[in-house]
CSV table of C-alpha atoms and ligand atoms in Angstrom, one decimal:
chain,number,residue,atom,x,y,z
A,390,MET,CA,-8.5,-7.0,136.8
A,391,GLU,CA,-10.7,-9.5,138.7
A,392,ILE,CA,-13.1,-11.4,136.6
A,393,ARG,CA,-15.9,-10.0,138.4
A,394,GLN,CA,-14.8,-6.2,136.9
A,395,ALA,CA,-14.7,-7.7,133.8
A,396,HIS,CA,-18.2,-9.3,133.6
A,397,HIS,CA,-19.4,-5.6,135.3
A,398,THR,CA,-17.4,-3.7,133.3
A,399,ILE,CA,-18.8,-5.5,129.8
A,400,ASN,CA,-22.3,-5.1,131.4
A,401,MET,CA,-21.6,-1.6,132.1
A,402,LEU,CA,-20.5,-0.5,128.2
A,403,VAL,CA,-23.3,-2.8,126.7
A,404,SER,CA,-26.3,-0.8,128.6
A,405,ALA,CA,-24.7,2.4,128.4
A,406,TRP,CA,-24.1,1.9,124.5
A,407,GLN,CA,-27.9,0.2,124.3
A,408,SER,CA,-29.4,3.3,125.8
A,409,HIS,CA,-27.9,5.1,123.1
A,410,ARG,CA,-29.7,3.0,120.4
A,411,MET,CA,-32.9,3.3,122.1
A,412,TYR,CA,-33.5,6.6,123.9
A,413,PRO,CA,-33.2,10.4,121.8
A,414,GLU,CA,-30.0,12.3,122.4
A,415,GLY,CA,-30.2,14.2,126.0
A,416,HIS,CA,-33.0,11.4,127.2
A,417,PRO,CA,-32.0,10.9,131.0
A,418,SER,CA,-31.1,7.3,130.6
A,419,ARG,CA,-28.3,7.7,128.0
A,420,VAL,CA,-26.7,10.2,130.2
A,421,GLN,CA,-27.2,8.4,133.4
A,422,LYS,CA,-26.0,4.7,132.3
A,423,THR,CA,-22.8,7.0,130.3
A,424,ARG,CA,-21.8,8.5,133.5
A,425,GLN,CA,-21.8,5.4,135.9
A,426,CYS,CA,-20.0,3.6,132.9
A,427,GLN,CA,-17.4,6.5,132.7
A,428,GLU,CA,-16.5,6.3,136.6
A,429,GLN,CA,-15.8,2.5,136.1
A,430,LEU,CA,-13.3,2.4,133.6
A,431,ALA,CA,-12.1,5.8,135.4
A,432,VAL,CA,-11.7,3.9,138.2
A,433,LEU,CA,-9.7,0.4,136.0
A,434,LEU,CA,-8.1,3.3,133.9
A,435,ALA,CA,-6.1,4.7,137.1
A,436,ASP,CA,-4.9,1.3,137.5
A,437,LYS,CA,-4.0,0.1,134.2
A,438,SER,CA,-4.2,2.4,131.2
A,439,PRO,CA,-4.5,2.0,127.7
A,440,LEU,CA,-7.8,-0.7,128.5
A,441,ARG,CA,-7.9,-3.3,125.6
A,442,ILE,CA,-11.9,-4.8,124.6
A,443,GLY,CA,-11.3,-6.2,121.5
A,444,LEU,CA,-12.0,-10.0,119.9
A,445,VAL,CA,-9.6,-12.9,119.0
A,446,GLU,CA,-11.2,-15.1,116.5
A,447,ASP,CA,-14.8,-14.2,117.2
A,448,THR,CA,-14.3,-14.4,120.9
A,449,LEU,CA,-14.7,-11.3,123.5
A,450,PHE,CA,-12.1,-10.3,125.8
A,451,ILE,CA,-11.0,-7.5,128.0
A,452,GLU,CA,-7.1,-6.9,129.3
A,453,GLU,CA,-6.4,-10.8,130.6
A,454,HIS,CA,-10.1,-12.7,130.4
A,455,LEU,CA,-11.4,-13.9,127.7
A,456,PHE,CA,-15.4,-14.3,127.4
A,457,ALA,CA,-15.2,-18.2,125.4
A,458,ASP,CA,-18.4,-18.5,127.3
A,459,PRO,CA,-20.6,-15.6,127.3
A,460,HIS,CA,-23.4,-14.0,128.8
A,461,ILE,CA,-25.5,-11.8,127.3
A,462,ALA,CA,-24.1,-8.9,127.7
A,463,GLU,CA,-20.7,-9.7,126.2
A,464,ALA,CA,-22.7,-11.3,122.9
A,465,GLU,CA,-24.7,-8.2,122.6
A,466,ALA,CA,-20.8,-7.0,122.3
A,467,VAL,CA,-19.6,-9.0,120.2
A,468,ASP,CA,-22.0,-8.0,117.6
A,469,ILE,CA,-21.5,-4.6,118.2
A,470,LEU,CA,-18.2,-4.9,116.9
A,471,THR,CA,-18.6,-6.9,114.3
A,472,SER,CA,-21.4,-5.0,112.8
A,473,LEU,CA,-18.6,-1.8,113.5
A,474,GLU,CA,-16.0,-4.4,111.7
A,475,ILE,CA,-13.1,-3.4,114.2
A,476,ASP,CA,-11.1,-6.0,116.1
A,477,GLY,CA,-11.7,-3.7,119.5
A,478,VAL,CA,-11.4,-0.5,121.2
A,479,GLU,CA,-8.6,0.4,123.3
A,480,LEU,CA,-9.0,3.2,126.6
A,481,GLU,CA,-6.9,5.6,127.9
A,482,ARG,CA,-6.7,7.1,131.1
A,483,GLY,CA,-8.4,11.0,130.9
A,484,LEU,CA,-11.6,9.3,129.1
A,485,SER,CA,-14.1,11.7,129.5
A,486,LEU,CA,-18.1,11.5,130.0
A,487,ALA,CA,-18.2,13.5,126.8
A,488,GLU,CA,-15.7,11.7,125.1
A,489,LEU,CA,-17.5,8.7,125.8
A,490,GLN,CA,-20.7,9.7,125.4
A,491,THR,CA,-19.6,10.8,121.7
A,492,PHE,CA,-18.4,7.3,121.0
A,493,PHE,CA,-21.4,5.5,122.2
A,494,SER,CA,-23.4,8.1,119.6
A,495,LEU,CA,-21.4,8.0,116.3
A,496,SER,CA,-20.8,3.8,116.3
A,497,THR,CA,-24.7,3.4,116.8
A,498,ALA,CA,-24.7,5.9,113.6
A,499,CYS,CA,-22.2,4.1,111.8
A,500,ILE,CA,-24.0,0.5,112.4
A,501,GLN,CA,-26.9,2.1,110.8
A,502,SER,CA,-25.0,3.8,108.0
A,503,GLY,CA,-22.5,1.8,106.9
A,504,ASP,CA,-19.8,4.6,108.0
A,505,ASP,CA,-16.3,4.2,109.3
A,506,ILE,CA,-16.7,4.6,113.0
A,507,GLU,CA,-12.8,5.4,112.8
A,508,THR,CA,-12.8,8.0,110.5
A,509,ALA,CA,-15.9,9.2,112.6
A,510,LEU,CA,-14.0,9.2,115.6
A,511,THR,CA,-11.2,10.8,114.2
A,512,SER,CA,-12.8,14.1,113.0
A,513,ALA,CA,-14.9,14.0,116.2
A,514,ASN,CA,-11.2,14.6,118.1
A,515,ILE,CA,-11.3,12.1,120.5
A,516,ARG,CA,-8.3,11.6,122.3
A,517,HIS,CA,-8.9,9.1,124.9
A,518,LEU,CA,-10.7,6.0,122.4
A,519,ARG,CA,-8.8,4.2,119.7
A,520,ILE,CA,-10.3,1.8,117.5
A,521,VAL,CA,-8.2,-1.1,116.6
A,522,THR,CA,-8.0,-2.8,113.6
A,523,LEU,CA,-5.7,-5.4,111.9
A,524,LEU,CA,-2.5,-5.0,111.0
A,525,GLN,CA,-1.1,-2.7,107.4
A,526,ASP,CA,1.9,-4.0,105.7
A,527,ASP,CA,4.2,-1.2,106.7
A,528,GLU,CA,3.1,-1.7,110.0
A,529,ASN,CA,3.8,-5.3,110.4
A,530,PRO,CA,7.1,-5.3,112.9
A,531,ASN,CA,9.5,-7.0,110.5
A,532,ILE,CA,9.2,-4.8,108.1
A,533,VAL,CA,8.9,-1.9,110.8
A,534,TYR,CA,11.9,-2.6,112.4
A,535,ASN,CA,13.9,-3.2,108.8
A,536,SER,CA,13.4,-0.2,108.2
A,537,ALA,CA,14.2,1.7,111.2
A,538,ILE,CA,17.6,-0.4,110.8
A,539,LYS,CA,18.0,1.2,107.8
A,540,ALA,CA,17.1,4.4,108.7
A,541,VAL,CA,19.7,4.7,111.2
A,542,ASP,CA,22.2,3.3,109.5
A,543,GLN,CA,21.6,6.2,106.4
A,544,ILE,CA,22.2,8.7,109.1
A,545,PHE,CA,25.3,6.9,110.4
A,546,LYS,CA,26.4,6.9,107.2
A,547,ASP,CA,26.1,10.3,106.1
A,548,ILE,CA,28.2,11.4,109.8
A,549,HIS,CA,30.6,9.6,108.5
A,550,GLY,CA,30.9,10.3,105.2
A,551,GLY,CA,31.1,14.5,106.8
A,552,ARG,CA,27.3,15.3,105.2
A,553,VAL,CA,24.4,16.8,106.8
A,554,PRO,CA,22.6,13.5,107.7
A,555,SER,CA,19.1,13.1,106.1
A,556,THR,CA,16.6,12.4,108.4
A,557,ASP,CA,13.3,11.9,105.8
A,558,SER,CA,13.8,8.7,106.3
A,559,ILE,CA,13.6,8.4,110.1
A,560,ARG,CA,10.6,10.4,110.1
A,561,THR,CA,8.4,8.2,108.1
A,562,VAL,CA,10.0,4.9,110.2
A,563,SER,CA,8.6,6.7,113.3
A,564,LYS,CA,5.5,7.1,112.4
A,565,ASN,CA,5.5,3.7,111.4
A,566,MET,CA,6.9,2.4,114.5
A,567,VAL,CA,4.0,4.2,116.2
A,568,GLN,CA,1.3,2.8,114.3
A,569,SER,CA,2.9,-0.8,114.7
A,570,VAL,CA,3.5,-0.5,118.4
A,571,LEU,CA,-0.3,1.1,118.6
A,572,ARG,CA,-2.1,-2.0,117.0
A,573,GLN,CA,0.1,-4.7,118.5
A,574,GLU,CA,1.3,-3.4,121.7
A,575,HIS,CA,4.7,-6.0,122.4
A,576,ALA,CA,5.5,-7.4,118.9
A,577,LEU,CA,8.2,-4.9,118.0
A,578,PHE,CA,9.5,-4.6,121.4
A,579,ALA,CA,10.6,-8.0,120.6
A,580,LEU,CA,13.1,-7.0,118.6
A,581,ALA,CA,14.7,-4.8,120.4
A,582,GLN,CA,16.5,-8.1,121.6
A,583,ILE,CA,18.3,-8.5,118.4
A,584,LYS,CA,21.4,-7.4,119.8
A,585,ASP,CA,24.4,-7.1,117.6
A,586,TYR,CA,27.3,-6.9,120.2
A,587,ASP,CA,29.9,-5.7,117.5
A,588,ASN,CA,28.1,-2.9,116.2
A,589,TYR,CA,27.0,-1.3,119.7
A,590,THR,CA,26.1,2.0,119.2
A,591,PHE,CA,24.2,1.7,115.6
A,592,ASN,CA,22.1,-1.7,117.0
A,593,HIS,CA,21.6,0.4,120.6
A,594,SER,CA,20.1,3.5,119.0
A,595,VAL,CA,17.5,1.2,116.8
A,596,ASN,CA,16.9,-0.3,120.3
A,597,VAL,CA,15.9,2.7,122.3
A,598,GLY,CA,13.8,4.5,119.5
A,599,ILE,CA,11.8,0.8,120.0
A,600,ILE,CA,11.9,0.5,123.8
A,601,SER,CA,11.3,5.0,124.1
A,602,LEU,CA,8.1,3.7,122.2
A,603,THR,CA,7.1,0.9,125.1
A,604,VAL,CA,8.2,3.8,127.4
A,605,GLY,CA,5.6,6.0,125.7
A,606,ARG,CA,3.4,3.7,125.4
A,607,ALA,CA,3.2,2.9,129.4
A,608,CYS,CA,3.1,6.3,130.3
A,609,GLY,CA,-0.2,7.3,128.1
A,610,VAL,CA,1.8,9.4,125.8
A,611,HIS,CA,0.0,10.6,122.7
A,612,PRO,CA,0.9,9.0,119.1
A,613,GLN,CA,2.3,12.6,117.9
A,614,GLN,CA,4.4,13.0,120.8
A,615,LEU,CA,5.2,8.9,120.2
A,616,GLN,CA,6.5,9.8,117.1
A,617,LEU,CA,9.6,12.2,119.0
A,618,LEU,CA,10.3,9.5,121.1
A,619,ALA,CA,11.1,7.2,118.3
A,620,PHE,CA,13.0,9.8,116.7
A,621,GLY,CA,14.9,11.2,119.4
A,622,GLY,CA,15.7,7.5,120.8
A,623,MET,CA,16.7,6.4,117.6
A,624,ILE,CA,19.2,9.4,117.2
A,625,HIS,CA,19.7,10.0,121.2
A,626,ASP,CA,23.7,8.8,120.6
A,627,ILE,CA,24.2,9.9,117.6
A,628,GLY,CA,27.0,12.5,119.1
A,629,LYS,CA,29.0,9.1,119.4
A,630,LEU,CA,30.1,9.4,116.2
A,631,LYS,CA,32.1,12.6,116.8
A,632,ILE,CA,34.3,10.6,119.9
A,633,PRO,CA,37.1,8.6,118.9
A,634,VAL,CA,35.9,4.9,118.3
A,635,ASP,CA,38.6,3.1,120.4
A,636,ILE,CA,37.3,5.2,123.9
A,637,ILE,CA,33.8,4.4,122.7
A,638,THR,CA,34.9,0.3,122.1
A,639,LYS,CA,37.4,0.4,124.7
A,640,PRO,CA,37.2,-2.6,127.1
A,641,GLY,CA,37.6,-1.9,131.3
A,642,ARG,CA,37.9,1.4,132.7
A,643,LEU,CA,37.7,4.7,131.1
A,644,THR,CA,41.1,7.1,132.2
A,645,GLN,CA,39.7,10.4,133.5
A,646,LEU,CA,40.4,12.2,130.2
A,647,GLU,CA,38.3,9.6,128.1
A,648,LEU,CA,35.7,9.9,130.7
A,649,VAL,CA,35.4,13.7,130.0
A,650,GLN,CA,35.2,13.0,126.0
A,651,ILE,CA,32.7,10.6,126.5
A,652,ARG,CA,30.9,13.0,128.2
A,653,ARG,CA,30.7,15.0,125.5
A,654,HIS,CA,28.6,13.2,123.3
A,655,PRO,CA,25.1,14.9,124.3
A,656,ASP,CA,26.7,18.4,123.3
A,657,ARG,CA,28.8,16.9,119.9
A,658,GLY,CA,25.2,15.2,118.9
A,659,VAL,CA,23.2,18.7,118.9
A,660,GLU,CA,26.1,20.1,117.1
A,661,LEU,CA,24.8,17.9,114.6
A,662,ILE,CA,21.4,17.3,114.5
A,663,THR,CA,21.1,21.9,114.9
A,664,GLN,CA,22.2,21.5,111.6
A,665,ILE,CA,19.5,20.1,110.0
A,666,GLU,CA,16.4,22.0,109.9
A,667,GLY,CA,13.1,21.3,111.7
A,668,ILE,CA,14.3,19.2,114.4
A,669,PRO,CA,12.1,19.6,116.9
A,670,LYS,CA,12.5,20.9,120.7
A,671,GLU,CA,11.7,17.4,122.6
A,672,VAL,CA,14.6,15.9,120.2
A,673,ILE,CA,16.9,18.0,120.4
A,674,ASP,CA,16.3,18.1,124.5
A,675,MET,CA,16.6,13.6,124.3
A,676,VAL,CA,19.9,14.1,122.5
A,677,HIS,CA,21.3,16.3,124.9
A,678,TYR,CA,20.0,15.2,128.0
A,679,HIS,CA,19.3,12.1,127.9
A,680,HIS,CA,22.3,11.3,130.6
A,681,LEU,CA,21.0,13.8,132.7
A,682,HIS,CA,19.2,11.8,135.9
A,683,TYR,CA,16.2,12.5,137.4
A,684,ASN,CA,17.5,14.5,140.3
A,685,ARG,CA,19.3,17.0,138.2
A,686,THR,CA,22.9,15.2,138.7
A,687,GLY,CA,25.0,13.5,135.5
A,688,TYR,CA,25.7,15.7,132.4
A,689,PRO,CA,25.4,18.3,131.2
A,690,GLN,CA,25.3,20.6,134.0
A,691,GLN,CA,24.4,23.5,133.1
A,692,SER,CA,21.5,26.0,133.6
A,693,GLN,CA,18.0,24.8,131.8
A,694,PRO,CA,14.5,25.3,131.7
A,695,GLU,CA,11.8,22.8,132.2
A,696,LEU,CA,12.5,20.2,130.5
A,697,SER,CA,10.0,17.6,128.4
A,698,PRO,CA,9.0,14.3,129.6
A,699,LEU,CA,9.8,12.2,126.5
A,700,VAL,CA,13.4,13.4,127.9
A,701,ASP,CA,13.6,10.8,131.0
A,702,MET,CA,11.4,8.1,129.0
A,703,VAL,CA,14.2,7.7,127.1
A,704,THR,CA,17.1,7.6,129.8
A,705,ILE,CA,14.9,4.7,131.1
A,706,ALA,CA,15.0,2.9,127.3
A,707,ASP,CA,18.3,3.8,127.6
A,708,HIS,CA,19.5,2.0,130.5
A,709,TYR,CA,17.1,-0.6,129.8
A,710,ASP,CA,18.9,-1.1,126.5
A,711,ALA,CA,22.0,-0.5,128.1
A,712,MET,CA,21.7,-3.0,130.6
A,713,THR,CA,20.4,-5.8,128.9
A,714,THR,CA,22.9,-5.8,126.2
A,715,HIS,CA,26.6,-7.4,126.3
A,716,ARG,CA,29.2,-5.0,126.3
A,717,SER,CA,33.3,-5.4,126.0
A,718,TYR,CA,33.1,-4.6,130.1
A,719,GLN,CA,29.5,-5.5,130.7
A,720,ARG,CA,28.2,-9.1,131.2
A,721,PRO,CA,24.2,-8.3,129.5
A,722,VAL,CA,21.3,-8.8,132.4
A,723,PRO,CA,18.3,-10.5,132.1
A,724,PRO,CA,15.1,-8.2,131.8
A,725,ARG,CA,13.9,-9.3,135.2
A,726,GLU,CA,17.1,-8.6,136.9
A,727,ALA,CA,17.5,-5.4,135.1
A,728,ILE,CA,14.2,-4.1,136.3
A,729,ARG,CA,15.5,-5.1,139.8
A,730,ARG,CA,18.5,-2.6,139.5
A,731,MET,CA,16.1,-0.2,137.6
A,732,ARG,CA,14.0,0.0,141.0
A,733,HIS,CA,17.2,1.1,142.9
A,734,VAL,CA,17.8,4.2,140.9
A,735,SER,CA,13.7,5.2,140.6
A,736,GLY,CA,13.7,8.7,141.8
A,737,ILE,CA,17.4,8.6,141.7
A,738,ASP,CA,19.0,8.5,137.8
A,739,LEU,CA,15.1,7.5,136.4
A,740,HIS,CA,11.5,8.8,136.9
A,741,PRO,CA,10.0,6.9,139.2
A,742,GLU,CA,6.5,7.3,138.0
A,743,PHE,CA,7.4,6.6,134.3
A,744,LEU,CA,9.7,3.6,135.2
A,745,GLU,CA,6.5,1.6,137.7
A,746,TYR,CA,4.8,2.3,134.3
A,747,PHE,CA,7.0,0.7,132.3
A,748,ILE,CA,7.4,-2.3,134.3
A,749,TYR,CA,3.8,-3.0,135.1
A,750,HIS,CA,3.9,-2.5,131.1
A,751,LEU,CA,6.7,-4.9,130.7
A,752,GLY,CA,4.7,-7.9,132.7
A,753,GLU,CA,6.5,-9.8,135.7
A,754,TYR,CA,8.0,-11.9,132.7
A,755,PRO,CA,9.0,-9.4,130.0
A,756,VAL,CA,10.1,-10.6,126.7
A,757,GLY,CA,13.5,-12.0,126.6
A,758,SER,CA,12.9,-13.5,129.7
A,759,LEU,CA,14.0,-17.3,130.4
A,760,LEU,CA,12.3,-19.1,132.6
A,761,ARG,CA,12.3,-22.5,134.1
A,762,LEU,CA,9.3,-24.3,134.1
A,763,ALA,CA,7.9,-26.7,136.8
A,764,SER,CA,8.5,-29.7,134.1
A,765,SER,CA,12.4,-28.6,134.3
A,766,GLU,CA,12.3,-27.2,131.0
A,767,ILE,CA,13.8,-24.2,130.0
A,768,VAL,CA,11.4,-21.2,127.9
A,769,LEU,CA,12.4,-17.8,126.1
A,770,VAL,CA,9.2,-15.4,126.6
A,771,THR,CA,9.6,-14.3,122.4
A,772,GLY,CA,6.2,-12.4,123.1
A,773,PHE,CA,2.8,-11.9,124.8
A,774,GLY,CA,-0.2,-13.3,123.2
A,775,SER,CA,-3.9,-11.5,122.8
A,776,LEU,CA,-5.1,-11.8,126.5
A,777,GLY,CA,-1.9,-9.3,127.1
A,778,ASN,CA,1.5,-9.4,129.2
A,779,GLN,CA,0.2,-12.3,131.4
A,780,HIS,CA,-0.3,-14.5,128.4
A,781,LEU,CA,3.1,-15.5,127.3
A,782,LYS,CA,4.8,-16.5,123.7
A,783,VAL,CA,7.5,-19.0,124.7
A,784,CYS,CA,10.2,-20.9,122.5
A,785,ARG,CA,10.6,-24.4,124.7
A,786,LEU,CA,15.7,-23.9,124.0
A,787,PHE,CA,15.8,-27.0,126.9
A,788,ASN,CA,14.0,-30.0,127.7
A,789,ALA,CA,13.0,-31.6,130.7
A,790,ARG,CA,16.6,-33.7,130.6
A,791,GLY,CA,18.9,-30.3,130.0
A,792,THR,CA,19.1,-30.7,126.4
A,793,LEU,CA,19.5,-27.8,124.1
A,794,GLU,CA,16.7,-27.9,121.5
A,795,ALA,CA,17.7,-28.3,118.0
A,796,ASP,CA,14.2,-27.6,116.3
A,797,PRO,CA,12.6,-25.1,119.5
A,798,VAL,CA,9.2,-26.0,119.8
A,799,SER,CA,7.2,-22.5,120.3
A,800,TYR,CA,3.9,-22.2,122.2
A,801,GLU,CA,1.6,-20.6,124.7
A,802,LEU,CA,1.2,-19.9,128.4
A,803,LEU,CA,-1.8,-18.7,129.4
A,804,PRO,CA,-2.6,-16.6,132.4
A,805,ASP,CA,-4.3,-19.5,134.8
A,806,GLU,CA,-0.6,-21.4,133.7
A,807,MET,CA,1.7,-18.9,135.4
A,808,ASP,CA,2.1,-21.1,138.2
A,809,GLN,CA,4.4,-23.6,136.1
A,810,ILE,CA,7.5,-21.0,136.6
A,811,VAL,CA,9.6,-21.7,138.7
A,812,GLY,CA,12.7,-19.0,138.7
A,813,ASP,CA,14.7,-17.0,136.1
A,814,VAL,CA,17.9,-18.8,134.2
A,815,ASP,CA,20.7,-16.5,133.2
A,816,PRO,CA,21.2,-17.5,129.6
A,817,LEU,CA,25.2,-16.5,129.5
A,818,SER,CA,25.3,-19.8,132.7
A,819,ARG,CA,23.5,-22.2,129.7
A,820,GLY,CA,25.6,-20.1,127.2
A,821,ILE,CA,23.1,-19.3,125.2
A,822,ASP,CA,22.5,-16.1,123.3
A,823,ILE,CA,18.7,-15.5,123.1
A,824,SER,CA,19.0,-12.7,120.0
A,825,ILE,CA,18.9,-15.7,117.5
A,826,TYR,CA,15.7,-16.6,118.6
A,827,PHE,CA,14.3,-13.5,117.5
A,828,ASP,CA,15.7,-12.8,113.8
B,2124,FE2,FE1,24.6,8.4,125.8
B,2125,FE2,FE1,22.6,5.3,124.6
């Protein structure tokens, strides 16, 4: 978004909001200003969804623009958000005129009455506008990540022990994962950079659950469906537990017979999960069809009615994690290279639009990228700052003389400092494992 558009959008939002405060319901000014505002937002949301507007340490931001020196409307926006006691709002593609009007009416009313705007919006069934508040404890990315590990571990143990797996904890953790991702967009994704080479299927399952959520967020999936994505992502390869482990872990090429066996894992997975009561159809489809390509080649091949779009999203997550993970027969590929390779199979193996949304969401320098700066230092992208995916949190691994830092320093690269980046570095060429920096 250009800075001019950023100022303009805040002006329109504040002006529409003020018209709701000043004029009674049905007044032409309310309708006209809200319509102009909705049209402006629709243009921006067509380009990028969700769109975030909020406060970071009392300073207003919209997407990557921080208004450190606010104009009148921007100062008013800070007052509105502060009076509502919220950190911001998040707007999604599809935001309607009626939803925007309801938001303005409810928020002016809540400021007067002191009522909670989040509760008011939930009861009004607003789907494309969400309140952003501070993170709760059980939504903390590290806590959520550890509970995801435990939940997947429990399922794997149940299956190894010949029991029908219990999915209670995985359902709870899916919910917390979604909350965590909704509140801190990229923090959980950073933890999917932790790779456990010796325990591939297990680690891959947790990672695909997390990455699927990132794909789902990028595609504007509703939070309830996001829970299904996390759930399905975490158990998508469950059928591999029924394939001989020496085939799963075999280095080098598989024989034709071994290939046939490994290709049975989606069917084996469905056999396992249909023993459990109440598994949603979408989740069964993710387990069954995550190797069925976008062009419907792949496996298993059988006549099949329309599949949920969530299946295509898990497939993208599965590719991304498999590519970026070291395996006995494969060098891990850095994130930017993984994106390039995925684009090669866009529209063939992978859903082209979902893939583009995902790539856009990851940003030019996805978390996990190792970058050389003009100063010759080498930094690892460990996360994003409050201004989005052009505001990098980095960790300096190599100093300008090329020495590995014993105690790496973390700092931030702001959107206007991106020109310091001069190229990619392959972690393997520097003999490092980036996983350890995300622990
Ligand atoms: Fe699989
Ligand atoms: Fe997989």
